[in-house]
CSV table of C-alpha atoms in Angstrom, one decimal:
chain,number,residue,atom,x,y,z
N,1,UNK,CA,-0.7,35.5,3.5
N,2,UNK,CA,-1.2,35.9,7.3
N,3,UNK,CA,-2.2,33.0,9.8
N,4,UNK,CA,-5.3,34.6,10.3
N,5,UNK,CA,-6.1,35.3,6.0
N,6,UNK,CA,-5.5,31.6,5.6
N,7,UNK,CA,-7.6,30.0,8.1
N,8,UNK,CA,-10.3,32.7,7.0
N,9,UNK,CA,-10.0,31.2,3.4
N,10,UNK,CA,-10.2,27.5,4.7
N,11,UNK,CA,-13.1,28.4,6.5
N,12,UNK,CA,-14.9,29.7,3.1
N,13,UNK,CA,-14.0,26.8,1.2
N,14,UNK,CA,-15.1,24.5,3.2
N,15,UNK,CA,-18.4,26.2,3.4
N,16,UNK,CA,-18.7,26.1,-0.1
N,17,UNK,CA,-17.6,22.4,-0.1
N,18,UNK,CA,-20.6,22.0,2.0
N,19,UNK,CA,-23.3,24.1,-0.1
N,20,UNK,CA,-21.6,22.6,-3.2
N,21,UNK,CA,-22.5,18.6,-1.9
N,22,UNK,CA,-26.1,19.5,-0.6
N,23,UNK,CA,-26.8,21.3,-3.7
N,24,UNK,CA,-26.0,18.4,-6.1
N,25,UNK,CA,-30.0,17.0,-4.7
N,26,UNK,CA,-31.3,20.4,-6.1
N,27,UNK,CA,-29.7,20.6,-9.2
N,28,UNK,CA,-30.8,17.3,-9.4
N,29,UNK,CA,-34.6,18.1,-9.1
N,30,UNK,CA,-34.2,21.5,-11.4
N,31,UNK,CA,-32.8,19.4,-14.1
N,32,UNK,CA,-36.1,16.7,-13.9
N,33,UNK,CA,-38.5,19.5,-14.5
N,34,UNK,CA,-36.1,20.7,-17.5
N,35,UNK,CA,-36.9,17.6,-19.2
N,36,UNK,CA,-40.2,17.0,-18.4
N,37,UNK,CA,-40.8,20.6,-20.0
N,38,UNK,CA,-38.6,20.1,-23.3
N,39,UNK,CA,-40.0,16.5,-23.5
N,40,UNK,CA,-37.0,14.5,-23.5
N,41,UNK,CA,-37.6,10.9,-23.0
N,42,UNK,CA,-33.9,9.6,-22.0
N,43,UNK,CA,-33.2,11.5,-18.5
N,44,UNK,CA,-29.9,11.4,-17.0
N,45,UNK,CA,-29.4,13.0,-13.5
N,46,UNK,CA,-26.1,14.0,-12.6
N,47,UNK,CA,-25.5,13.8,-9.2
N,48,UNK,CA,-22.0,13.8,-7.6
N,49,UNK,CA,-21.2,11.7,-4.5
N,50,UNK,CA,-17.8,11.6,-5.2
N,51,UNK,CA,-17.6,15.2,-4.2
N,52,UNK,CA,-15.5,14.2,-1.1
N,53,UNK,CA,-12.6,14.7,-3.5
N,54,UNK,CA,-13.1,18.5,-2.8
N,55,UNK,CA,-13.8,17.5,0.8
N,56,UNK,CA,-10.5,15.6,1.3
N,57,UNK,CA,-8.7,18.3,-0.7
N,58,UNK,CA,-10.0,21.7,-1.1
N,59,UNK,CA,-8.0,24.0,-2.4
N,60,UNK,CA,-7.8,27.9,-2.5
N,61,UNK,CA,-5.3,28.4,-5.4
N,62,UNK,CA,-7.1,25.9,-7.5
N,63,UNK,CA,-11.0,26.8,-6.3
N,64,UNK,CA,-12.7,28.2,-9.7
N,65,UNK,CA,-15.7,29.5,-8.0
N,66,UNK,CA,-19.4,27.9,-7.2
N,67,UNK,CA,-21.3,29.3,-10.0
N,68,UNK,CA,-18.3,28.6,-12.9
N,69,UNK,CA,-18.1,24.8,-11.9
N,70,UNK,CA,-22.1,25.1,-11.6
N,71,UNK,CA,-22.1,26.1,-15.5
N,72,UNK,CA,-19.3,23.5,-16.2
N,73,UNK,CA,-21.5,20.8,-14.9
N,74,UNK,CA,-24.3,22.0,-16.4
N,75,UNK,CA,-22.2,22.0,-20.1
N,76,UNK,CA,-20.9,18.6,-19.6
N,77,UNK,CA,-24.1,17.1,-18.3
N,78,UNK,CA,-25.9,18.8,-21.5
N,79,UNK,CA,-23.3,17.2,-23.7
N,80,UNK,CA,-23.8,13.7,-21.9
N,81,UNK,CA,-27.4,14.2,-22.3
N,82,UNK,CA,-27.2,14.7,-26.3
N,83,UNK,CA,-24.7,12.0,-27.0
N,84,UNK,CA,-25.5,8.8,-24.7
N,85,UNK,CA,-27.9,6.5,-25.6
N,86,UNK,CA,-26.8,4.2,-22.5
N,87,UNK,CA,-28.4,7.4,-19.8
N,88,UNK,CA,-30.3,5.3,-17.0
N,89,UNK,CA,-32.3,6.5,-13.4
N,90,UNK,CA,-32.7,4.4,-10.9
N,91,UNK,CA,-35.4,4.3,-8.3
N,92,UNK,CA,-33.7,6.9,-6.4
N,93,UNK,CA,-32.9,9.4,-9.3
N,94,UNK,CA,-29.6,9.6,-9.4
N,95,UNK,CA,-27.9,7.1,-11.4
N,96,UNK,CA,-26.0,8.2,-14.9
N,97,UNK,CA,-24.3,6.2,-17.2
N,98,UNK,CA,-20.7,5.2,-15.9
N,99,UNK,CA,-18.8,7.5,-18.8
N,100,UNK,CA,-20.7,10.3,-17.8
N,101,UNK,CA,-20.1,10.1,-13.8
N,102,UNK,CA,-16.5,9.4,-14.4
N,103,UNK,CA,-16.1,12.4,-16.9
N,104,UNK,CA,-18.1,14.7,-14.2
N,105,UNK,CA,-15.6,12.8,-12.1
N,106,UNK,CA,-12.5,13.9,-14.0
N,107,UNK,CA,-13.8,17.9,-14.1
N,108,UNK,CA,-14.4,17.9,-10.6
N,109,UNK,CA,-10.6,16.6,-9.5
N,110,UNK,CA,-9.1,18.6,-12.4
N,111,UNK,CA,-11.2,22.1,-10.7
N,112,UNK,CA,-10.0,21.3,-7.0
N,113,UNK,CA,-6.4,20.2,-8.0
N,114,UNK,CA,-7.2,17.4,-6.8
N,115,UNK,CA,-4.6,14.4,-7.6
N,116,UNK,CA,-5.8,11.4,-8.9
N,117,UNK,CA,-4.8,8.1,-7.5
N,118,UNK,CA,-5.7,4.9,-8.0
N,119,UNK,CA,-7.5,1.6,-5.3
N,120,UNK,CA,-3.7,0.0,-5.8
N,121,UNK,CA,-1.6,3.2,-5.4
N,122,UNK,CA,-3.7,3.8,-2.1
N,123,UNK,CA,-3.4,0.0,-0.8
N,124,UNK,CA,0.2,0.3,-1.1
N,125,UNK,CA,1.4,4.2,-0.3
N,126,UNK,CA,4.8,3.9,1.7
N,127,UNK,CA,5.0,0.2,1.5
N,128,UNK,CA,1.5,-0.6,3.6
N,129,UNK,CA,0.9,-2.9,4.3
N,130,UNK,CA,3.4,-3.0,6.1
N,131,UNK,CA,4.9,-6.4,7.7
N,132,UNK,CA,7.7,-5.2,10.0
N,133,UNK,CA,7.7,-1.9,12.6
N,134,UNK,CA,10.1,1.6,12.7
N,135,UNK,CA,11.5,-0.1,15.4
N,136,UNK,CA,14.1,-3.2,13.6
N,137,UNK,CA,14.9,-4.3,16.4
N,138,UNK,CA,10.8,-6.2,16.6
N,139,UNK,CA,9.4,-8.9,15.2
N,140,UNK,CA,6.9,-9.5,12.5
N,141,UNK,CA,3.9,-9.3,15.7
N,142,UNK,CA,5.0,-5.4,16.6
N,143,UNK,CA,2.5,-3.9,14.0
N,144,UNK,CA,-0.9,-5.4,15.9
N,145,UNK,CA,-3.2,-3.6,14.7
N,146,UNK,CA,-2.5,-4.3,11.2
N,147,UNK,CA,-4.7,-7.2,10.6
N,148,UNK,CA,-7.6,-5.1,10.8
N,149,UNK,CA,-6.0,-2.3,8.3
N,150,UNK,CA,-5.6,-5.2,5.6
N,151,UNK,CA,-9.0,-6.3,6.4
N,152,UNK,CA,-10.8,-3.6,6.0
N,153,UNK,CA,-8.9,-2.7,3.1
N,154,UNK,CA,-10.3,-6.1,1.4
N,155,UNK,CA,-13.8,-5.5,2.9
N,156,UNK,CA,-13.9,-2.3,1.0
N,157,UNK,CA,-12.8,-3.3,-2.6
N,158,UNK,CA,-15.2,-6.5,-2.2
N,159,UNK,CA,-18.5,-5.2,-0.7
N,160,UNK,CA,-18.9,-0.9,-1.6
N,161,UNK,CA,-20.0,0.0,-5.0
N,162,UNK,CA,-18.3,2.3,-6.7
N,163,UNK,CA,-15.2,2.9,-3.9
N,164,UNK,CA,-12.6,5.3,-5.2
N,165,UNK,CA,-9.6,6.5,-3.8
N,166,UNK,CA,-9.1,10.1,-2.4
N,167,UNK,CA,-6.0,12.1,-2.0
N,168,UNK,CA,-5.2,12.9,1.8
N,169,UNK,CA,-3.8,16.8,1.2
N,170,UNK,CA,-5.2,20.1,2.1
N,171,UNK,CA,-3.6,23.1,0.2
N,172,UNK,CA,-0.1,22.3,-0.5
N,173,UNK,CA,-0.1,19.8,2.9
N,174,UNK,CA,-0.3,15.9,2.1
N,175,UNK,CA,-1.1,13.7,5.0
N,176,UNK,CA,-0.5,10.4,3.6
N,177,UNK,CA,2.6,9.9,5.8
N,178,UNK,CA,4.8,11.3,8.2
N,179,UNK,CA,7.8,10.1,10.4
N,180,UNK,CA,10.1,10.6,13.4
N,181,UNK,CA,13.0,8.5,12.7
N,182,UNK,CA,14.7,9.8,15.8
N,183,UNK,CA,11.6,9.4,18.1
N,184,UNK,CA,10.8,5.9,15.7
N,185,UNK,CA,7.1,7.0,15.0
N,186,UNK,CA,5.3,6.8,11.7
N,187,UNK,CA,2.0,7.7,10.4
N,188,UNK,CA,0.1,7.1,7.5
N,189,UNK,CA,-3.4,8.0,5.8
N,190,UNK,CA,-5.5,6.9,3.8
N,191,UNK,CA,-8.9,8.2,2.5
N,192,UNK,CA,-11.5,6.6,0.1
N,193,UNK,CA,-15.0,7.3,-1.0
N,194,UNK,CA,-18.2,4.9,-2.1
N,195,UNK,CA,-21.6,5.4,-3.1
N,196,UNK,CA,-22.7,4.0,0.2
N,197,UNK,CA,-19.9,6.7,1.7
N,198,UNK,CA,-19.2,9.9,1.2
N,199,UNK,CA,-15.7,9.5,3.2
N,200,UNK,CA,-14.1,6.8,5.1
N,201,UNK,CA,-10.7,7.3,6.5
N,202,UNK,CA,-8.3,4.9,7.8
N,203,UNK,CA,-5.2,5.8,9.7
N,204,UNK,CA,-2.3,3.6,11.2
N,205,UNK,CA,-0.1,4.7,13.9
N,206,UNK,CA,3.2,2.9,14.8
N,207,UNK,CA,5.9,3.8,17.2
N,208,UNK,CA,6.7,0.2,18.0
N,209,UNK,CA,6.0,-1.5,21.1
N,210,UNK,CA,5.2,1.9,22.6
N,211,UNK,CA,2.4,2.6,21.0
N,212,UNK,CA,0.5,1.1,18.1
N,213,UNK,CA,-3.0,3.0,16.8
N,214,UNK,CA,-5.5,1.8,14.0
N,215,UNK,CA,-8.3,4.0,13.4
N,216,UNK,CA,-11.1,4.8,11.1
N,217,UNK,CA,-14.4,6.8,10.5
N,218,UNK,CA,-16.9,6.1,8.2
N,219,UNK,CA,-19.5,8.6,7.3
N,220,UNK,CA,-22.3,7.6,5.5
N,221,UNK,CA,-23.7,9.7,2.2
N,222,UNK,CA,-25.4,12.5,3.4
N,223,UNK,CA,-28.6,11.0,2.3
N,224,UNK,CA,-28.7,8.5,4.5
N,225,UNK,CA,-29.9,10.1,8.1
N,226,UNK,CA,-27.4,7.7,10.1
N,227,UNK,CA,-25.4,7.0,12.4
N,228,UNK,CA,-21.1,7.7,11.7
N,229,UNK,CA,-19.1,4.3,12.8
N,230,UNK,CA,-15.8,4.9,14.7
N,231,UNK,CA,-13.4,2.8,15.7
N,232,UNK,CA,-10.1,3.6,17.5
N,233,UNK,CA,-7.7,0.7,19.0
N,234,UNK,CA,-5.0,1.7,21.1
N,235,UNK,CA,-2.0,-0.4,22.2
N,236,UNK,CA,0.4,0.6,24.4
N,237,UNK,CA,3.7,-0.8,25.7
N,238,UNK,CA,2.1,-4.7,24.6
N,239,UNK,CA,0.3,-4.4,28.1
N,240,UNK,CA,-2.3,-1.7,27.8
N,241,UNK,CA,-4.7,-1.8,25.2
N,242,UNK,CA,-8.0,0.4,24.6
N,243,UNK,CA,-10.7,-0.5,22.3
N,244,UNK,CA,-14.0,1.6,20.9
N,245,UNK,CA,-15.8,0.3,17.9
N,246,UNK,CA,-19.3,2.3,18.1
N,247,UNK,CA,-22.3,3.6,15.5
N,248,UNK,CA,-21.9,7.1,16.4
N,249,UNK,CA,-26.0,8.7,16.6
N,250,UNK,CA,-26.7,11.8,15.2
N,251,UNK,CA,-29.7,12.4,17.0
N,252,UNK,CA,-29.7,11.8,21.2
N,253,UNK,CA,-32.9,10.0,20.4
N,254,UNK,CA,-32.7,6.5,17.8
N,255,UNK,CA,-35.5,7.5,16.1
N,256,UNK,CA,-34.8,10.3,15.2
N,257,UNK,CA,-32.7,8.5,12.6
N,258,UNK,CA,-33.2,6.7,9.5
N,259,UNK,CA,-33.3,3.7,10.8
N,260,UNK,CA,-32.9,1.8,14.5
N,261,UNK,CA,-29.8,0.3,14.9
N,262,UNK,CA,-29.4,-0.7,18.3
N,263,UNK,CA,-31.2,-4.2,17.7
N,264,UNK,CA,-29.0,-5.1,15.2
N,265,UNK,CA,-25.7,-4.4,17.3
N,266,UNK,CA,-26.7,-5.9,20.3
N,267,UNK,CA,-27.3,-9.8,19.2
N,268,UNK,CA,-23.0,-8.9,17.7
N,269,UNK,CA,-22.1,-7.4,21.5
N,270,UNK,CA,-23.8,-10.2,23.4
N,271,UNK,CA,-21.0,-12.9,22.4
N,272,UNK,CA,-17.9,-10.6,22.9
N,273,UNK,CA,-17.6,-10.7,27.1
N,274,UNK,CA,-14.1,-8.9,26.8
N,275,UNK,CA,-15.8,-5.5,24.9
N,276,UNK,CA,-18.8,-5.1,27.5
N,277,UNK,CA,-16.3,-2.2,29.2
N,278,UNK,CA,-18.4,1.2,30.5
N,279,UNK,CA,-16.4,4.0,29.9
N,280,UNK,CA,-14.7,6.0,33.1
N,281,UNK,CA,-17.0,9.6,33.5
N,282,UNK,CA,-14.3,11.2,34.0
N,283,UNK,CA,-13.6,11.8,30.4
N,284,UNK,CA,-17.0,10.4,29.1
N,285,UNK,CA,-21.2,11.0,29.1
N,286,UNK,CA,-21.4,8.2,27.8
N,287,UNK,CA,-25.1,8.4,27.7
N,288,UNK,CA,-25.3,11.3,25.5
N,289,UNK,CA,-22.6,10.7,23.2
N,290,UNK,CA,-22.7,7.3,22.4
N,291,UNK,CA,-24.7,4.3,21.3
N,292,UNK,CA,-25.7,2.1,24.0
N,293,UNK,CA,-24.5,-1.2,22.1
N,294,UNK,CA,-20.6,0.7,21.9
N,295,UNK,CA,-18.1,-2.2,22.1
N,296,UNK,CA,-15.5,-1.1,24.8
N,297,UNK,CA,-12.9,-2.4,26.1
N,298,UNK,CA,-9.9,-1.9,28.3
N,299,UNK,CA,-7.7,-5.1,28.6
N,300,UNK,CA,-4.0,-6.4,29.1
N,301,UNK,CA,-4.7,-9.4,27.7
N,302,UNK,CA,-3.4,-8.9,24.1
N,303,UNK,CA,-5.3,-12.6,23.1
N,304,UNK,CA,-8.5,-10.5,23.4
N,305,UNK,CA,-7.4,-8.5,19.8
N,306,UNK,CA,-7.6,-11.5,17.4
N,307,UNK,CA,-10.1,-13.6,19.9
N,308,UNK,CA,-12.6,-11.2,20.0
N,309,UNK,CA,-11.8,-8.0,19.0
N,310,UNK,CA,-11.1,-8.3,15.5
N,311,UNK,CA,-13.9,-10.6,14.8
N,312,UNK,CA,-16.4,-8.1,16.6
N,313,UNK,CA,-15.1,-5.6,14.7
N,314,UNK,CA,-15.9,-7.1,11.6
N,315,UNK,CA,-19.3,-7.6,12.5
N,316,UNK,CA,-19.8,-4.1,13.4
N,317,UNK,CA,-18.2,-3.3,9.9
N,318,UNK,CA,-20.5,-5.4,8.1
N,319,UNK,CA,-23.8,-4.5,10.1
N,320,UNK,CA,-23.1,-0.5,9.2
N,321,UNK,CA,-23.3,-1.1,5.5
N,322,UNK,CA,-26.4,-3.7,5.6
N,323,UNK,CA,-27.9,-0.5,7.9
N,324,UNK,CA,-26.7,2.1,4.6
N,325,UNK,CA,-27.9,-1.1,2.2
N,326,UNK,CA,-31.5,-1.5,3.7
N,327,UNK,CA,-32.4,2.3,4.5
N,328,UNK,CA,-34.0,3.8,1.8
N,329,UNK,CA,-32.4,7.4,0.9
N,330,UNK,CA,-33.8,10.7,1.7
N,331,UNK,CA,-32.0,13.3,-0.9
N,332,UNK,CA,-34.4,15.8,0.7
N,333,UNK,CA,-32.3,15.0,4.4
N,334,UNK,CA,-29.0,16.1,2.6
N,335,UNK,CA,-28.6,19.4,4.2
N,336,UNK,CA,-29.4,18.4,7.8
N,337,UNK,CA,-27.0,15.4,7.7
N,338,UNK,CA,-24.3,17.4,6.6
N,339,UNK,CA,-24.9,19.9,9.0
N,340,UNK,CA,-24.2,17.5,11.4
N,341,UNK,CA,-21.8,15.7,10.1
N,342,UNK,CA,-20.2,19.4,10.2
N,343,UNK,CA,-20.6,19.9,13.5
N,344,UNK,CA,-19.2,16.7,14.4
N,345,UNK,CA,-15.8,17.4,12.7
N,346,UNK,CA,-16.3,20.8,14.3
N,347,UNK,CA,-16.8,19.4,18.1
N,348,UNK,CA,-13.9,16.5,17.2
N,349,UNK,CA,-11.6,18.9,16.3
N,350,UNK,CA,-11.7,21.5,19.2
N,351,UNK,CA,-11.9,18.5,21.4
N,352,UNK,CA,-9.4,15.7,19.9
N,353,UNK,CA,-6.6,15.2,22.8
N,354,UNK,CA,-4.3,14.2,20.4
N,355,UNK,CA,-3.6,17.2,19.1
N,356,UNK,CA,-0.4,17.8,21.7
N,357,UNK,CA,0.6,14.4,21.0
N,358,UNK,CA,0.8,15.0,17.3
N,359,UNK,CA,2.5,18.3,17.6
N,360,UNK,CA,5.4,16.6,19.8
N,361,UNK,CA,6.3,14.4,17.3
N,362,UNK,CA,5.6,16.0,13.8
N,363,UNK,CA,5.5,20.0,15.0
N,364,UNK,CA,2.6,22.3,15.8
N,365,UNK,CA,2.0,23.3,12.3
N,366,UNK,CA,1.3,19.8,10.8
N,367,UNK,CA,-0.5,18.6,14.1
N,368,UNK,CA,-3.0,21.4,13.5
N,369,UNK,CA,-3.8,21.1,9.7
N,370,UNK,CA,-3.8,17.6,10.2
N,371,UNK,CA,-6.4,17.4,12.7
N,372,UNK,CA,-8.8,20.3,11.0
N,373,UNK,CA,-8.1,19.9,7.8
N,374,UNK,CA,-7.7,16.0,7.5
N,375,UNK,CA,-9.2,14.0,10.5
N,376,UNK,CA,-11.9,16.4,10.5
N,377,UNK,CA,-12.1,18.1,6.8
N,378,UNK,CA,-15.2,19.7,7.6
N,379,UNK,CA,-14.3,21.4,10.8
N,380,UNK,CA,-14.3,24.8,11.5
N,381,UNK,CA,-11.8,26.7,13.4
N,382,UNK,CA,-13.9,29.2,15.6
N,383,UNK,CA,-11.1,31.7,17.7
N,384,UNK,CA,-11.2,32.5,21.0
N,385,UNK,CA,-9.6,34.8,22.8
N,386,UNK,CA,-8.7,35.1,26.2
N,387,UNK,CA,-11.1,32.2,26.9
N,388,UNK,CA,-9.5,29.1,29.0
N,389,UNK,CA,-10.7,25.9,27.3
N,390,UNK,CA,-12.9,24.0,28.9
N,391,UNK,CA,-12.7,20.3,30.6
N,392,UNK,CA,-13.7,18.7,27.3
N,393,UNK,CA,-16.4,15.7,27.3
N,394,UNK,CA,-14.3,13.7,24.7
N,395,UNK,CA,-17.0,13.3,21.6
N,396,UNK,CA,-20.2,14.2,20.8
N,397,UNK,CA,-21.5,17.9,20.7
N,398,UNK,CA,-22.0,20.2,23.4
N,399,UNK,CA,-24.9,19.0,25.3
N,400,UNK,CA,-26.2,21.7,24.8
N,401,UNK,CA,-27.0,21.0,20.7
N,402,UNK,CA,-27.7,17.7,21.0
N,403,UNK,CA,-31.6,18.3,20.6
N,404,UNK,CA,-33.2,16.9,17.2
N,405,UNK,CA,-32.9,19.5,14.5
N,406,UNK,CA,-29.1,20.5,15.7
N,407,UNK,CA,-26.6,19.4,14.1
N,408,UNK,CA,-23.4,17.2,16.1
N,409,UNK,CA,-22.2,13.9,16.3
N,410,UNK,CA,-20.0,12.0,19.1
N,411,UNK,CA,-16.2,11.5,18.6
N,412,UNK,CA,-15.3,8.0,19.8
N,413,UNK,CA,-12.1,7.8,18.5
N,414,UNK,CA,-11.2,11.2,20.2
N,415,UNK,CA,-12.6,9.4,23.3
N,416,UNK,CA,-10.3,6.5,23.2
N,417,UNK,CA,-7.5,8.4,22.6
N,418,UNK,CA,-8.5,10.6,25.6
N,419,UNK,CA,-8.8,7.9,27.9
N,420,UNK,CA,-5.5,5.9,26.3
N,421,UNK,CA,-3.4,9.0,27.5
N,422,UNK,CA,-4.9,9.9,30.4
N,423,UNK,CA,-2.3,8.0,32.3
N,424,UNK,CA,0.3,9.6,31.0
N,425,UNK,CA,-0.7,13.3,31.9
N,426,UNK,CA,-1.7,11.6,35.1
């Protein structure tokens, strides 16, 4: 196949990975009246927000068409429905029995060749944690940032129901690690999934004391009309170090969402002097794209990570899921979150500075999948031709969109990353 036939089919596929999540809410309401029609007194709804599996790993050879895996859910939900005695619906309509969402579970990863894997196999790909750098000739302190990998890691088994591991591949591409020996750079990738979540990635960057990265998005189910959290931490050389931990809006107005949020992060920012930072405008509009209770931070005092950062961090953690915990869903909001959740991959993508970075140390062709078809699953690639990029305004869509009722989302960890590396285009 050509460049251009491939990125053509990616672009499909994730367009039908899209339709295929938001259209789980209204085969959820088509089944109800089914029921209430034929008069059958145990209801199970069969709704799918494990669907990120596709997300995280769409594939064209193994992609069996929307309306065939329609009819296949459709067979093994009517199967389910006949057989179980143990069907149950929540408040929100869209609980099942736990055989039946694992067996919908099981035809969905076998229909998107998606690989299975389990919480352990993903806690411990290519050694991770790990406890010493690339670089041998460091301590045990090189990989900083790793106290908050390990963390989070724990935080997610303990407190998100339902949390599944995801495979981090696109096509016949698998992002869970990658490494320079030469240059002494590693990478790896992990990607999980929750009922509170429809994806949360985590990603871990080590080239010793020269640079060390943690980084993860969380973006809520798309029936939840809230903010995405993002947090990038940046270390380089043990002297500079660049922190953003931030509930990414939506909407340019809070209430436009779900739920405020702002109240909630501001008691957790008050007590952390070292993250009241305010972003340089040369790479930021900071008062479009971001919350106004962002924790940011440059510093070259490296105390500040476990004195305050981590610890702040952890809050900020904790206070997203009580947000997800204590808004009550909207199915009928599916569509318009994912739209911009879609254009926030979108924006991200075309925007993310670390692209060139990426393709210096693992090649052009893995920097580019990686950032649209990994950091940003959803993304699409739009060509241009002849037309200089712009200055970009590091996260966030063009201001342009940012109007209630368009979709987009800020970047912060594009942002950081921006700002981290500034000085060395400089």
């Amino acid at each position: 196949l050509t460049s251009s036939t491939t990125k053509a089919e990616k672009q499909y596929h994730k367009k039908k990975e899209k339709e295929l999540f938001v259209t789980k809410e209204e085969q959820q309401f088509e089944k109800m009246k089914v029921m209430q029609i034929l008069s059958i007194t145990v209801v199970a709804v069969v709704v799918l927000p494990a669907v990120t599996g596709f997300s995280n790993s769409a594939s064209r050879k193994a992609f069996v068409g929307r309306q065939q895996q329609k009819q296949q859910r459709q067979q093994l939900a009517s199967s389910t429905l006949s057989s179980s005695s143990t069907s149950l619906m929540d408040t929100e309509g869209d609980a099942i029995d736990f055989a039946s969402k694992q067996s919908i579970e099981a035809l969905l990863s076998s229909s998107f060749g998606g690989k299975k894997i389990t919480i352990d196999e993903a806690k411990t790909t290519n050694g991770m944690p790990w406890t010493h750098s690339i670089d041998e000739e460091l301590g045990d302190d090189a990989l900083l940032y790793m106290p908050f990998w390990t963390w989070q890691m724990d935080f997610m088994e303990k407190s998100l129901t339902n949390l599944r591991a995801q495979p981090c591949s696109s096509e016949d591409v698998d992002f869970t690690f990658n490494e320079n020996k030469d240059k002494k750079a590693r990478i790896v990738n992990a990607c999980f999934a929750s009922d509170e979540y429809r994806k949360i990635r985590m990603t871990y960057y080590d080239a010793g004391d020269k640079t060390q990265v943690f980084n993860s998005v969380w973006y809520p189910n798309p029936k939840y009309n809230l903010p995405i959290l993002g947090v990038d931490l940046l270390s380089f050389n043990r002297k500079k170090y660049l922190a953003i931990v931030d509930f990414q809006p939506l909407h340019q107005k809070e209430e436009n969402h779900a739920a405020t949020f702002e109240d909630k992060l501001k008691p957790i920012k008050e007590k952390y002097d070292s993250l009241k930072g305010q972003m340089s405008s040369k790479f930021y509009d900071e008062t479009q794209f971001f919350s106004k209770q962002m924790l940011f931070a440059r510093f070259e005092d490296e105390n500040v990570v476990d004195d305050e950062l981590l610890p702040a961090f952890q809050e900020y953690v904790g206070a997203h899921l009580n947000l997800l915990k204590e808004t009550t869903p909207e199915p009928s909001d599916a569509q318009a979150v994912m739209a911009r959740q879609q254009e926030y991959d979108t924006y991200s993508a075309e925007r993310d500075p670390a692209t060139a970075f990426f393709a210096a140390m693992f090649g052009n062709d893995w920097a580019d999948s990686f950032v649209y078809d990994f950091l940003f699953s959803m993304s699409e690639r739009k060509e241009k031709e002849g037309d200089a990029a712009a200055a970009p305004h590091m996260g966030g869509p063009p201001p342009g969109v940012r109007q209630h009722g368009n979709p987009g989302a800020p970047a912060a960890t594009q942002g950081a990353a921006a700002a981290a590396t500034a000085p060395q285009r400089a």
